[in-house]
Amino acid sequence: MALNLDAVGKKIGPISKEYTWKDAVLYALGVGAGFSDLEYCYEKDLKVVPSFAITTLYETMPQALSLTNVNLAGILHGEQELVFHNPIPPNGTMTIEGTISNVYDKGEKKGALVIAESEANHSSGIKLFTARSTIFSRLDGGFGGENPPAETIEFPDRDPDFSVDASPSENQPLIYRLSGDVFQLHVDPEFAKMAGFEKPIMHGLCTHGYACRALIQALIPGQPEQARRMACRFTKPLYPGMPLKTLIWKTEEGKAVWRVQNMETGDIVIDRGVFEYGDIPKDEIRFDGRVAVVTGAGAGLGRVYALELAKRGARVVVNDLGGARDGSGEGSSTPADQVVAEIKALGGDAVANYDNVATPEGGQNIINSARDAFGTVDILINNAGILRDKSFLKMDPNNWQSVLAVHLNGAYHVTRPAFAIMKEKGYGRIVMTTSAAGLYGNFGQTNYTAAKMGLIGLMNTLKLEGQKYNIKVNTVAPVAASRLTEDVLPPDFFEKLKPEFVAPMVLYLSSEECPVTGNIYNAGMGCYNRAAIVTGPGVVIGKGQEIPTPEQVVDTWENIASLKNAKEYTQLNEQIGDLLAAFTPKKAETAEPAATDGGSVADIFNAMADTFNAEAAEGVDVIFQFCISGKDGGDWACIIKDKTCTIDAGMNEQAVCTLKMADNDFRDMMTGKLPAMQAYTSGKLQIEGDIMKSQLIEKLFKI
Ligand code: NAI
């Protein structure tokens, strides 16, 4: 079973891990946090220990092992590097994705190094960290591959500048493993003995977490968000209960080297540590080379967007028809011209356009202006708007249509020709303008609120159609002083309500850096938040077979109406998927396992001989004992000898390797849904006896 060198470049993930503050606190407790660093343990103003990042690797590492086919009997977690881009928020979903970036050969009997690199993002859109994990495979060296590059880390020839003591408890691994690394070596005394240890050992990554806390305590007390990079090599195992010291030498501003010492034996258990810290380097958001179209940019919010974009390098089409607040009148070129003059006075580049967004020709002309003047369109901010407020019964068709024509139809007319250019070039940023009135309702504005919610619908689908072409579509709900709000908002607030407070959000959503699509943000007075449409879990009445009665609706009203555990869907298919899933019996509830799931466990064993790969069994002489727990479980022995396979029900005393699993997990593994390696490292598969032999199973049977 040689290393699979073709794994280099292969993808790992994406794997998503949903977590809450409780997971972050559990991890912190696992790595020794307590009242002395309560910021990691108390949900009030909770800060997440940066090395919590590691908990996403418990699933990527097994994939790396499986892809490279390393010899499990000789693997160690060699080195770990984490580069922190942003602090980890106390809850959300982390999604990690990466590749096997290299496999190095240290030489015959010296082992091989498998390098996996991955990047994690948070569900809020921020980039969290980059991880580089090195798996040291002791038994796989000498395949004639490239040597690993030599890296030197200088430790100053003086006593450490800081030394932080810790006393992990005897039971520390039992807490730490609850964060995801449930490998038997850290819990099962029998297994630990079989692996050559007196008793279960600490997780190297648990000690790593202690070191992370120590480094923060010494170098950036109370500011884990300042951690930028943490790298190290795991050098020796450590038994729980041993006192530790993290030894730290500050080598320059923002950088330190470190190691962790077992105080009882003097052994260095983690070495070659590097820690970097400081502010997150911020790149200025720029729009050089970008062409932006802002509708209704002759006044109010649009004017400020146009100016701010131009100040940061964008060339801008300032569209405004220059009409009255209610859209009446002949219009005027003055507002757009004035804004163009302001931009030019600041050294920027802009052209005016006076077309009406409410007509298809107007929309096309606005985009033509951009193409004629600057050759393209990268950014479109649909901002033009009017108001015609009336209570509903006084809302005549003219008032209704005029408002829908400017806000909703206007966005359609301008976006369509812009979208064509963006699709062609594979880049675009579109910002729609909704309103809190639309999102939440406002007396006397049925026309306006309908139009503003229509824009959300337009965004919802356009975000899907634009996804493939790197076109991101988001929506802002501004609050600002302008002629539209002069009689609505209290005059005392006008200074605080400057449109300049809204512009930062609109600029970010218009930028290349914008990480999101299909989102709605309120923005005003420096206060920004996200609004979303969420759906409660609800109930199924009558299993979809009997038509429910209105009385049953009444009976289950509380559950129907509850938004507890509500979910945000990103498209219709997701919601339909959940709807259909509600009618699909859960595996555990079905009396008989579905045939499509590979049949019952007994069926799988009966068919096992048929899936046997005799070629792969050349020279193999082994008896596997399977002990499957659960309703569908039982014991089966699998005897492989002379390139044949025999399955016997019951226990076989000559078995050299025993595999213990739950029935559902076993079915998943044998139908290829659960990679054997993942089953093993996640604790779903427990192996007793000759672990190396168990690696044969995936090869011997066509799973
Ligand atoms: P504003 O009245 O100061 O600016 C709107 C601009 O759009 C005006 O210069 C107007 O001439 C132009 N315009 C109107 N109809 C047009 C058309 N058919 N074609 C081209 N240009 C046209 O208003 P403000 O406050 O700056 O509003 C901008 C956007 O923000 C609007 O969509 C508005 O509904 C939205 N909004 C504003 C809020 C606020 O607090 N100011 C609150 C919520 C939403």
XYZ file of C-alpha atoms and ligand atoms in Angstrom:
747
model
C 0.000 0.000 0.000
C 2.166 2.827 -1.261
C 1.545 6.506 -0.718
C -0.784 7.974 -3.310
C 1.293 10.792 -4.800
C -1.536 11.707 -7.185
C -3.253 13.179 -4.149
C -1.130 16.346 -4.509
C -3.444 19.108 -5.702
C -6.570 17.164 -4.712
C -9.296 19.117 -2.946
C -10.198 18.707 0.706
C -13.671 19.829 1.742
C -15.533 22.099 1.725
C -16.556 21.125 5.244
C -18.840 23.333 7.304
C -18.927 23.424 11.057
C -21.824 25.186 12.711
C -20.983 26.294 16.239
C -22.361 28.365 19.074
C -20.754 30.201 21.960
C -21.024 26.989 23.969
C -18.668 25.195 21.564
C -16.186 28.056 21.850
C -16.376 27.917 25.656
C -16.085 24.113 25.720
C -12.923 24.377 23.641
C -11.557 27.082 25.949
C -12.203 24.865 28.995
C -10.549 21.985 27.151
C -7.358 24.018 26.781
C -7.338 25.083 30.408
C -9.166 28.437 30.408
C -11.054 29.399 33.549
C -11.744 32.344 35.827
C -8.260 33.741 35.134
C -9.212 34.317 31.500
C -12.954 34.558 31.778
C -13.234 36.356 28.444
C -12.980 32.891 26.834
C -15.535 31.272 29.143
C -18.361 33.722 29.695
C -20.872 34.391 26.937
C -20.990 38.060 27.937
C -18.497 39.775 25.579
C -17.083 36.348 24.746
C -13.759 36.188 22.925
C -12.830 33.005 21.107
C -9.379 31.473 21.704
C -7.825 31.845 18.215
C -6.619 28.218 18.216
C -10.323 27.175 18.250
C -9.631 27.248 14.484
C -8.137 23.787 14.986
C -11.545 22.239 15.594
C -12.329 22.525 11.882
C -9.316 20.363 11.084
C -10.647 17.215 12.748
C -12.574 16.519 9.581
C -10.121 17.814 6.981
C -7.191 15.816 8.382
C -8.897 12.417 7.903
C -9.602 13.417 4.300
C -5.928 14.227 3.802
C -4.946 10.860 5.300
C -7.436 9.024 3.177
C -6.438 10.775 -0.079
C -2.724 10.153 0.400
C -3.183 6.607 1.671
C -0.572 7.033 4.405
C 0.212 4.079 6.625
C -1.966 4.784 9.650
C 0.253 2.866 12.011
C 2.997 5.456 11.640
C 1.281 8.819 11.502
C 1.876 11.791 13.759
C 0.664 15.352 13.565
C 4.023 16.905 12.711
C 3.546 20.645 12.424
C 0.716 23.141 12.495
C 0.572 26.680 11.257
C -2.424 29.001 11.611
C -2.552 32.438 10.029
C -5.390 34.441 11.552
C -7.055 36.934 9.201
C -9.901 37.945 11.494
C -11.038 37.029 15.007
C -13.410 34.050 15.126
C -16.921 35.277 16.025
C -18.580 33.520 19.000
C -21.075 31.706 16.804
C -21.930 30.936 13.184
C -20.611 28.483 10.629
C -16.983 28.024 9.657
C -16.435 26.542 6.215
C -13.013 25.133 5.459
C -11.685 24.110 2.092
C -8.208 23.212 0.955
C -5.853 20.945 -0.949
C -3.029 18.513 -0.398
C -0.262 20.916 -1.364
C 2.759 18.617 -1.179
C 4.134 15.228 -0.201
C 7.812 15.298 0.771
C 10.191 12.378 1.199
C 12.578 12.497 4.146
C 14.178 9.254 2.977
C 14.090 5.506 3.601
C 13.183 4.792 7.246
C 12.951 8.557 7.867
C 9.358 8.981 6.790
C 7.301 11.275 4.577
C 5.545 14.592 5.125
C 2.050 15.245 3.818
C 1.157 18.949 3.697
C -2.489 20.029 3.672
C -3.347 23.700 3.267
C -6.810 25.063 3.817
C -8.668 28.298 4.250
C -11.688 28.943 6.436
C -14.416 31.534 6.033
C -17.197 32.486 8.387
C -20.890 32.504 7.474
C -20.839 36.307 7.846
C -18.523 36.402 4.829
C -15.249 37.208 6.599
C -12.081 35.247 5.946
C -11.057 33.608 9.216
C -7.770 31.768 8.907
C -5.400 29.792 6.743
C -4.203 26.471 8.152
C -1.150 24.501 7.083
C -0.986 21.044 8.626
C 1.942 18.679 8.285
C 1.334 14.986 8.804
C 4.501 13.076 9.556
C 4.158 9.560 8.201
C 7.002 7.571 9.750
C 6.550 4.439 7.637
C 6.143 5.983 4.191
C 9.581 7.453 3.420
C 11.983 6.415 0.675
C 9.686 6.729 -2.347
C 12.198 8.881 -4.210
C 10.328 12.172 -3.746
C 11.517 15.704 -3.114
C 13.116 16.561 0.261
C 11.207 18.976 2.503
C 12.650 22.513 2.394
C 14.918 23.244 5.372
C 13.584 25.934 7.697
C 15.563 27.408 10.527
C 14.101 29.044 13.582
C 16.612 30.821 15.805
C 16.017 30.765 19.553
C 17.894 33.570 21.353
C 20.739 32.423 23.581
C 19.211 33.802 26.786
C 16.552 32.932 29.314
C 13.026 33.268 27.957
C 11.449 36.714 28.240
C 8.229 35.138 29.488
C 7.444 31.797 30.975
C 3.814 30.837 31.547
C 2.966 27.905 33.814
C -0.011 25.615 33.404
C -1.221 22.482 35.131
C -3.531 20.482 32.882
C -5.634 18.136 34.977
C -5.428 14.349 34.753
C -8.819 14.520 33.080
C -7.990 17.248 30.568
C -8.240 15.048 27.431
C -11.746 14.012 28.497
C -12.878 17.623 28.230
C -10.770 18.494 25.208
C -12.056 15.571 23.113
C -15.590 16.984 23.290
C -14.438 19.665 20.853
C -14.205 17.009 18.164
C -10.988 14.989 18.401
C -12.396 11.754 19.817
C -9.474 9.537 18.806
C -9.278 6.532 21.176
C -5.616 7.172 22.013
C -6.663 10.027 24.286
C -9.378 8.192 26.203
C -9.094 4.418 26.017
C -6.468 2.901 28.380
C -6.423 -0.402 26.439
C -5.925 1.339 23.136
C -3.194 3.557 24.578
C -1.344 0.473 25.847
C -1.650 -1.169 22.446
C -0.147 1.971 20.913
C 2.813 1.697 23.323
C 1.814 4.231 26.002
C 1.276 3.707 29.728
C -2.098 5.391 29.547
C -4.048 7.805 27.294
C -1.965 10.824 26.289
C -2.826 14.509 25.920
C -3.934 15.632 22.472
C -0.985 17.551 20.996
C -3.522 20.133 19.902
C -4.776 20.484 23.459
C -1.249 21.447 24.558
C -1.196 23.751 21.515
C -4.316 25.461 22.878
C -2.591 25.935 26.256
C 0.334 27.513 24.415
C -1.989 29.809 22.475
C -3.529 31.109 25.697
C -0.070 31.506 27.257
C 1.253 33.487 24.283
C -1.731 35.831 24.387
C -1.433 36.233 28.152
C 2.243 37.167 27.860
C 2.316 39.232 24.678
C -1.158 40.663 24.034
C -3.059 40.272 27.309
C -6.830 40.313 26.872
C -6.520 40.861 23.107
C -6.739 37.499 21.312
C -7.922 39.400 18.234
C -4.319 40.623 17.874
C -3.024 37.086 17.185
C -1.830 36.951 13.574
C 0.133 33.713 13.181
C 0.937 30.667 15.282
C 3.195 27.888 14.004
C 4.928 24.991 15.748
C 6.211 21.431 15.624
C 4.900 18.673 17.905
C 7.924 16.847 19.291
C 6.984 14.562 22.200
C 3.862 13.010 23.691
C 2.703 14.225 27.079
C 0.687 12.515 29.788
C -2.255 14.411 31.291
C -1.547 15.941 34.676
C 2.065 16.893 33.847
C 2.885 20.536 34.643
C 3.776 22.639 31.605
C 5.699 25.811 30.861
C 5.350 27.856 27.714
C 8.731 29.528 27.190
C 8.564 32.694 25.099
C 11.300 34.853 23.592
C 10.236 38.141 22.006
C 12.492 38.500 18.969
C 11.137 41.716 17.462
C 8.063 43.938 17.750
C 5.069 41.754 16.896
C 7.028 38.485 16.807
C 8.120 35.824 19.293
C 9.497 32.288 19.255
C 8.276 29.733 21.768
C 8.312 26.152 22.957
C 6.414 24.119 25.538
C 8.270 22.133 28.189
C 7.079 19.218 30.310
C 8.243 20.446 33.723
C 8.475 16.998 35.212
C 10.760 15.431 32.611
C 12.249 18.575 31.074
C 11.203 17.318 27.624
C 10.237 19.870 25.011
C 6.830 18.664 23.812
C 6.184 21.462 21.298
C 9.131 23.144 19.613
C 10.023 25.596 16.833
C 7.082 27.788 17.774
C 6.564 31.150 16.100
C 3.913 33.633 17.176
C 3.126 36.879 15.382
C 0.737 39.503 16.628
C -0.517 43.008 15.940
C -3.334 44.840 14.208
C -5.018 43.225 11.224
C -3.328 44.832 8.235
C -6.055 46.766 6.451
C -5.907 47.362 2.729
C -7.628 50.501 1.562
C -10.691 49.720 -0.509
C -10.026 51.242 -3.920
C -11.952 51.476 -7.165
C -9.111 52.370 -9.534
C -9.937 51.182 -13.029
C -13.588 50.571 -12.096
C -16.558 52.249 -13.725
C -19.564 52.979 -11.524
C -23.078 54.049 -12.460
C -25.102 55.716 -9.713
C -28.728 56.531 -10.503
C -30.356 59.511 -8.834
C -26.854 60.799 -8.000
C -27.674 64.507 -8.399
C -28.648 64.854 -4.728
C -29.038 63.128 -1.374
C -27.509 59.695 -0.933
C -26.631 59.117 -4.589
C -24.494 62.262 -4.708
C -22.438 61.094 -1.717
C -21.982 57.598 -3.169
C -20.756 59.118 -6.443
C -18.313 61.442 -4.674
C -16.921 58.743 -2.375
C -16.488 56.263 -5.229
C -14.683 58.900 -7.296
C -12.412 59.823 -4.368
C -11.286 56.197 -4.279
C -10.485 56.011 -7.968
C -13.740 55.030 -9.713
C -14.876 56.748 -12.899
C -18.517 57.596 -12.331
C -21.672 58.102 -14.394
C -23.773 60.569 -12.399
C -27.344 59.917 -13.498
C -30.152 62.238 -12.412
C -33.182 63.494 -14.213
C -33.464 66.416 -11.840
C -37.210 66.145 -11.199
C -39.329 67.059 -8.201
C -39.585 64.970 -5.044
C -42.728 63.281 -6.366
C -41.211 62.757 -9.809
C -43.242 65.523 -11.438
C -41.901 68.338 -13.588
C -39.700 68.682 -16.618
C -36.497 67.741 -14.934
C -33.169 69.539 -15.001
C -29.573 68.783 -15.901
C -28.283 70.972 -13.061
C -28.117 68.390 -10.183
C -26.131 65.831 -12.204
C -23.858 68.523 -13.693
C -23.112 69.955 -10.262
C -22.053 66.593 -8.879
C -19.839 65.968 -11.917
C -18.232 69.371 -11.320
C -17.656 68.501 -7.655
C -15.975 65.231 -8.619
C -13.773 66.939 -11.190
C -12.805 69.607 -8.664
C -11.525 66.794 -6.450
C -9.429 65.456 -9.331
C -11.830 62.607 -10.160
C -13.425 61.554 -13.415
C -17.184 61.550 -14.053
C -19.826 62.161 -16.715
C -23.408 63.302 -16.290
C -26.488 61.529 -17.613
C -30.023 62.940 -17.398
C -32.074 59.930 -18.490
C -35.162 58.676 -16.760
C -34.689 55.260 -15.128
C -38.421 54.592 -15.447
C -38.235 53.714 -19.141
C -36.365 50.915 -20.941
C -34.713 53.457 -23.273
C -33.659 55.546 -20.286
C -32.032 52.517 -18.645
C -30.222 51.585 -21.842
C -29.008 55.171 -22.364
C -27.580 55.363 -18.856
C -25.487 52.247 -19.459
C -24.567 53.485 -22.946
C -23.202 56.664 -21.299
C -20.892 54.519 -19.190
C -19.767 52.433 -22.144
C -19.234 55.474 -24.394
C -17.319 57.462 -21.793
C -15.395 54.733 -20.014
C -15.792 51.517 -22.036
C -17.595 49.347 -19.468
C -19.633 49.089 -16.247
C -18.354 47.370 -13.088
C -20.645 48.831 -10.451
C -24.306 49.798 -10.547
C -26.047 51.486 -7.637
C -29.809 51.625 -8.190
C -30.660 54.584 -6.025
C -33.041 56.926 -7.910
C -36.301 57.390 -6.069
C -39.424 59.466 -5.572
C -42.259 59.496 -3.056
C -46.045 59.780 -3.478
C -47.435 58.926 -0.066
C -51.180 58.434 0.394
C -53.261 56.177 2.613
C -54.337 53.116 0.705
C -57.823 54.139 -0.384
C -56.466 57.427 -1.692
C -53.666 55.627 -3.516
C -54.906 56.068 -7.082
C -53.361 54.054 -9.926
C -51.280 57.027 -11.045
C -49.553 57.376 -7.669
C -49.136 53.633 -7.455
C -47.667 53.250 -10.946
C -45.331 56.263 -10.776
C -43.597 55.015 -7.656
C -43.289 51.450 -8.928
C -42.038 52.814 -12.261
C -39.079 54.651 -10.726
C -38.041 52.288 -7.926
C -38.827 48.802 -9.191
C -39.099 49.135 -12.962
C -36.250 51.677 -12.881
C -33.917 49.133 -11.262
C -34.977 46.568 -13.870
C -34.415 48.957 -16.804
C -30.896 49.974 -15.759
C -29.764 46.634 -14.379
C -30.628 44.615 -17.479
C -28.150 46.277 -19.903
C -25.569 46.579 -17.104
C -25.920 42.891 -16.252
C -25.233 41.971 -19.900
C -21.869 43.778 -19.766
C -21.012 42.362 -16.341
C -21.835 38.816 -17.424
C -19.660 39.196 -20.510
C -16.683 40.403 -18.469
C -17.238 38.065 -15.508
C -17.375 40.800 -12.872
C -20.023 43.031 -11.395
C -21.320 44.621 -8.218
C -24.960 45.725 -8.020
C -26.531 47.499 -5.070
C -30.305 47.859 -4.806
C -31.894 50.419 -2.513
C -34.748 49.236 -0.363
C -36.120 50.932 2.729
C -36.949 50.036 6.312
C -40.471 51.129 5.351
C -40.572 48.294 2.836
C -38.952 45.749 5.139
C -41.182 46.461 8.115
C -44.161 48.514 6.800
C -45.064 52.203 7.060
C -48.457 53.840 7.104
C -49.348 55.699 3.876
C -46.664 54.104 1.705
C -48.261 51.043 0.092
C -46.849 51.998 -3.324
C -43.377 52.695 -2.011
C -43.183 49.672 0.323
C -44.433 47.324 -2.413
C -41.796 48.678 -4.799
C -39.063 48.460 -2.177
C -39.885 44.834 -1.360
C -40.080 44.108 -5.092
C -36.417 45.070 -5.232
C -35.635 42.368 -2.669
C -37.297 39.821 -4.960
C -35.292 41.150 -7.895
C -32.076 40.768 -5.893
C -32.970 37.281 -4.656
C -33.046 35.845 -8.152
C -30.415 38.055 -9.729
C -27.888 36.947 -7.108
C -28.364 33.371 -8.340
C -28.152 34.294 -12.017
C -25.043 36.381 -11.402
C -23.204 33.932 -9.155
C -21.388 32.130 -11.948
C -20.112 35.414 -13.366
C -18.807 36.940 -10.131
C -21.690 39.389 -10.104
C -22.697 40.139 -6.525
C -26.050 41.737 -5.825
C -26.883 43.192 -2.421
C -29.376 45.661 -1.027
C -29.060 48.584 1.320
C -31.854 50.087 3.420
C -30.528 53.582 4.165
C -31.647 56.151 6.696
C -30.448 59.651 5.888
C -31.502 63.250 5.776
C -32.558 64.269 2.271
C -35.464 65.939 0.592
C -37.262 62.585 0.697
C -37.106 62.476 4.487
C -37.192 66.166 5.451
C -40.788 65.949 6.663
C -40.476 62.427 8.097
C -37.368 62.471 10.283
C -36.970 64.704 13.356
C -34.945 67.868 12.475
C -32.677 67.438 15.548
C -31.327 64.302 13.988
C -30.483 65.809 10.619
C -26.766 66.315 11.340
C -26.380 62.711 12.558
C -28.329 61.578 9.524
C -25.789 62.721 6.962
C -25.757 60.422 3.897
C -22.000 60.059 4.511
C -22.901 57.592 7.280
C -24.590 55.295 4.756
C -21.887 55.471 2.076
C -19.284 53.154 3.755
C -21.686 50.220 3.553
C -22.609 50.957 -0.061
C -18.942 51.302 -0.997
C -18.049 47.976 0.618
C -20.911 46.236 -1.171
C -19.673 47.818 -4.422
C -16.092 46.730 -3.931
C -14.129 43.767 -5.182
C -13.642 42.826 -1.506
C -17.396 42.377 -0.990
C -17.707 38.778 0.253
C -21.489 38.416 0.126
C -24.337 38.307 -2.343
C -28.082 38.404 -1.798
C -27.946 40.205 1.542
C -29.863 43.187 2.924
C -28.211 45.740 5.223
C -29.733 48.609 7.168
C -27.356 51.571 7.277
C -27.633 54.992 8.877
C -26.065 57.203 11.544
C -23.112 54.792 11.689
C -25.363 51.911 12.671
C -25.258 48.915 10.348
C -27.062 45.607 10.604
C -28.312 42.823 8.428
C -31.974 42.110 7.823
C -33.092 38.743 6.479
C -36.114 36.647 5.701
C -36.149 33.623 7.954
C -38.394 30.585 8.144
C -39.371 28.701 11.261
C -39.167 24.900 11.405
C -42.977 24.611 11.686
C -44.856 21.331 11.838
C -46.168 18.618 9.507
C -49.802 17.757 10.176
C -51.160 14.474 8.824
C -47.858 13.231 7.337
C -48.885 14.619 3.932
C -51.446 11.825 3.555
C -54.506 13.244 5.291
C -55.680 16.779 4.550
C -55.392 18.680 7.834
C -58.382 20.499 9.291
C -58.377 24.187 10.285
C -58.834 22.971 13.882
C -55.563 21.051 13.645
C -53.938 24.276 12.486
C -55.315 25.944 15.602
C -54.049 23.093 17.774
C -50.507 23.376 16.448
C -50.509 27.169 16.081
C -47.757 27.780 18.596
C -45.350 25.551 16.700
C -46.404 26.819 13.281
C -45.840 30.404 14.360
C -42.615 29.850 16.280
C -39.410 31.271 14.851
C -37.263 29.318 17.273
C -34.468 27.646 15.283
C -35.570 29.641 12.230
C -33.485 29.196 9.127
C -32.445 31.521 6.336
C -32.710 29.985 2.876
C -30.528 31.211 0.048
C -32.798 29.871 -2.672
C -36.098 28.135 -3.305
C -34.509 24.705 -3.837
C -33.173 24.678 -0.298
C -36.603 25.348 1.110
C -38.206 22.690 -1.105
C -35.478 20.269 -0.041
C -36.401 20.820 3.607
C -40.084 20.478 2.773
C -39.520 17.135 1.070
C -37.204 16.009 3.859
C -40.039 16.582 6.313
C -41.921 13.790 4.534
C -38.984 11.410 4.262
C -38.925 8.980 7.162
C -35.747 9.287 9.151
C -33.509 6.215 9.014
C -33.829 5.480 12.705
C -37.616 5.521 12.451
C -37.873 2.995 9.614
C -38.429 -0.567 10.735
C -36.310 -2.038 7.955
C -33.257 -0.384 6.501
C -33.970 0.909 2.988
C -32.648 -1.288 0.207
C -31.009 1.742 -1.410
C -28.903 2.151 1.720
C -27.192 -1.137 1.020
C -29.816 -3.319 2.761
C -29.604 -4.626 6.320
C -26.258 -5.222 7.975
C -26.803 -8.980 7.510
C -27.438 -8.388 3.780
C -24.185 -6.496 3.532
C -22.278 -9.376 5.106
C -24.089 -11.886 2.896
C -23.061 -9.905 -0.167
C -19.574 -9.155 1.089
C -17.942 -12.122 -0.586
C -19.299 -10.850 -3.942
C -17.624 -7.489 -3.512
C -14.324 -9.132 -2.600
C -11.363 -8.089 -4.739
C -9.323 -11.296 -4.987
C -6.473 -9.538 -6.854
C -5.905 -7.164 -3.962
C -5.792 -10.128 -1.560
C -2.576 -11.604 -2.968
C -0.581 -12.822 0.040
C -3.162 -11.628 2.579
C -4.033 -13.986 5.409
C -6.216 -12.292 7.978
C -9.404 -12.698 9.998
C -11.435 -9.585 10.734
C -14.030 -9.665 13.470
C -16.915 -7.228 13.035
C -19.031 -6.389 16.098
C -21.924 -4.239 14.932
C -24.082 -2.659 17.590
C -27.653 -1.361 17.235
C -31.003 -2.897 16.322
C -29.661 -4.228 13.063
C -26.292 -5.348 14.446
C -24.609 -8.638 15.298
C -21.200 -10.331 15.022
C -19.614 -11.530 11.820
C -16.136 -12.833 11.058
C -14.503 -12.252 7.707
C -11.824 -14.821 6.880
C -9.419 -13.991 4.072
C -6.984 -16.636 2.943
C -5.586 -17.798 -0.399
C -7.344 -14.988 -2.260
C -10.766 -16.122 -1.041
C -13.172 -14.571 1.413
C -15.524 -16.435 3.749
C -18.059 -14.743 5.998
C -19.184 -16.534 9.169
C -21.829 -15.240 11.547
C -20.660 -15.044 15.182
C -17.321 -14.531 16.859
C -14.028 -15.985 15.637
C -11.342 -16.375 18.267
C -8.504 -16.258 15.767
C -9.426 -12.761 14.581
C -6.396 -10.427 14.582
C -8.331 -7.249 14.140
C -11.724 -6.370 15.619
C -13.836 -3.568 14.196
C -16.650 -2.151 16.321
C -19.310 0.118 14.857
C -22.963 1.104 15.084
C -25.227 -0.419 12.410
C -26.025 2.901 10.662
C -22.380 3.925 10.552
C -21.414 0.530 9.210
C -24.012 0.795 6.437
C -22.744 4.284 5.589
C -19.182 3.046 5.468
C -19.958 0.038 3.306
C -22.037 2.129 0.879
C -19.222 4.631 0.513
C -20.981 7.480 2.337
C -18.564 7.451 5.246
C -14.869 7.075 4.376
C -13.312 4.430 6.630
C -10.578 6.839 7.708
C -13.136 9.426 8.746
C -15.132 6.788 10.602
C -11.995 5.839 12.488
C -10.736 9.289 13.409
C -14.218 10.476 14.364
C -14.558 7.574 16.776
C -17.416 5.934 14.824
C -15.179 2.995 14.026
C -13.184 1.494 16.879
C -10.387 -0.874 16.001
C -8.803 -3.360 18.352
C -5.839 -5.560 17.512
C -3.771 -5.052 14.384
C -4.752 -1.562 13.173
C -2.605 -1.840 10.067
C -4.634 -4.767 8.831
C -7.815 -2.715 9.010
C -6.414 -0.458 6.293
C -6.804 -3.392 3.919
C -10.581 -3.369 4.127
C -11.178 -0.541 1.666
C -8.865 -2.275 -0.814
C -10.203 -5.805 -0.358
C -13.846 -4.925 -0.851
C -15.323 -2.818 -3.637
C -17.151 -0.489 -1.306
P -33.275 62.304 -2.947
O -34.612 62.779 -3.381
O -32.399 63.272 -2.259
O -32.504 61.720 -4.188
C -33.119 60.933 -5.160
C -32.637 61.383 -6.510
O -33.222 60.543 -7.518
C -33.072 62.788 -6.842
O -31.944 63.586 -7.132
C -33.993 62.622 -8.048
O -33.882 63.689 -8.989
C -33.505 61.323 -8.631
N -34.546 60.694 -9.435
C -35.852 60.562 -9.103
N -36.499 59.924 -10.095
C -35.595 59.664 -11.057
C -35.691 59.023 -12.327
N -36.858 58.556 -12.779
N -34.572 58.891 -13.059
C -33.393 59.396 -12.606
N -33.261 60.028 -11.428
C -34.360 60.163 -10.659
O -33.545 61.039 -2.046
P -32.574 60.136 -1.138
O -33.057 60.223 0.220
O -31.184 60.426 -1.433
O -32.984 58.697 -1.650
C -32.150 57.849 -2.408
C -32.727 56.459 -2.378
O -32.717 55.976 -1.049
C -34.170 56.357 -2.833
O -34.337 55.179 -3.560
C -34.948 56.265 -1.553
O -36.166 55.624 -1.695
C -33.992 55.471 -0.708
N -34.233 55.644 0.716
C -33.899 56.791 1.343
C -34.089 56.910 2.702
C -33.668 58.099 3.436
O -33.722 58.063 4.689
N -33.219 59.149 2.765
C -34.728 55.843 3.476
C -34.967 54.654 2.729
C -34.740 54.585 1.402
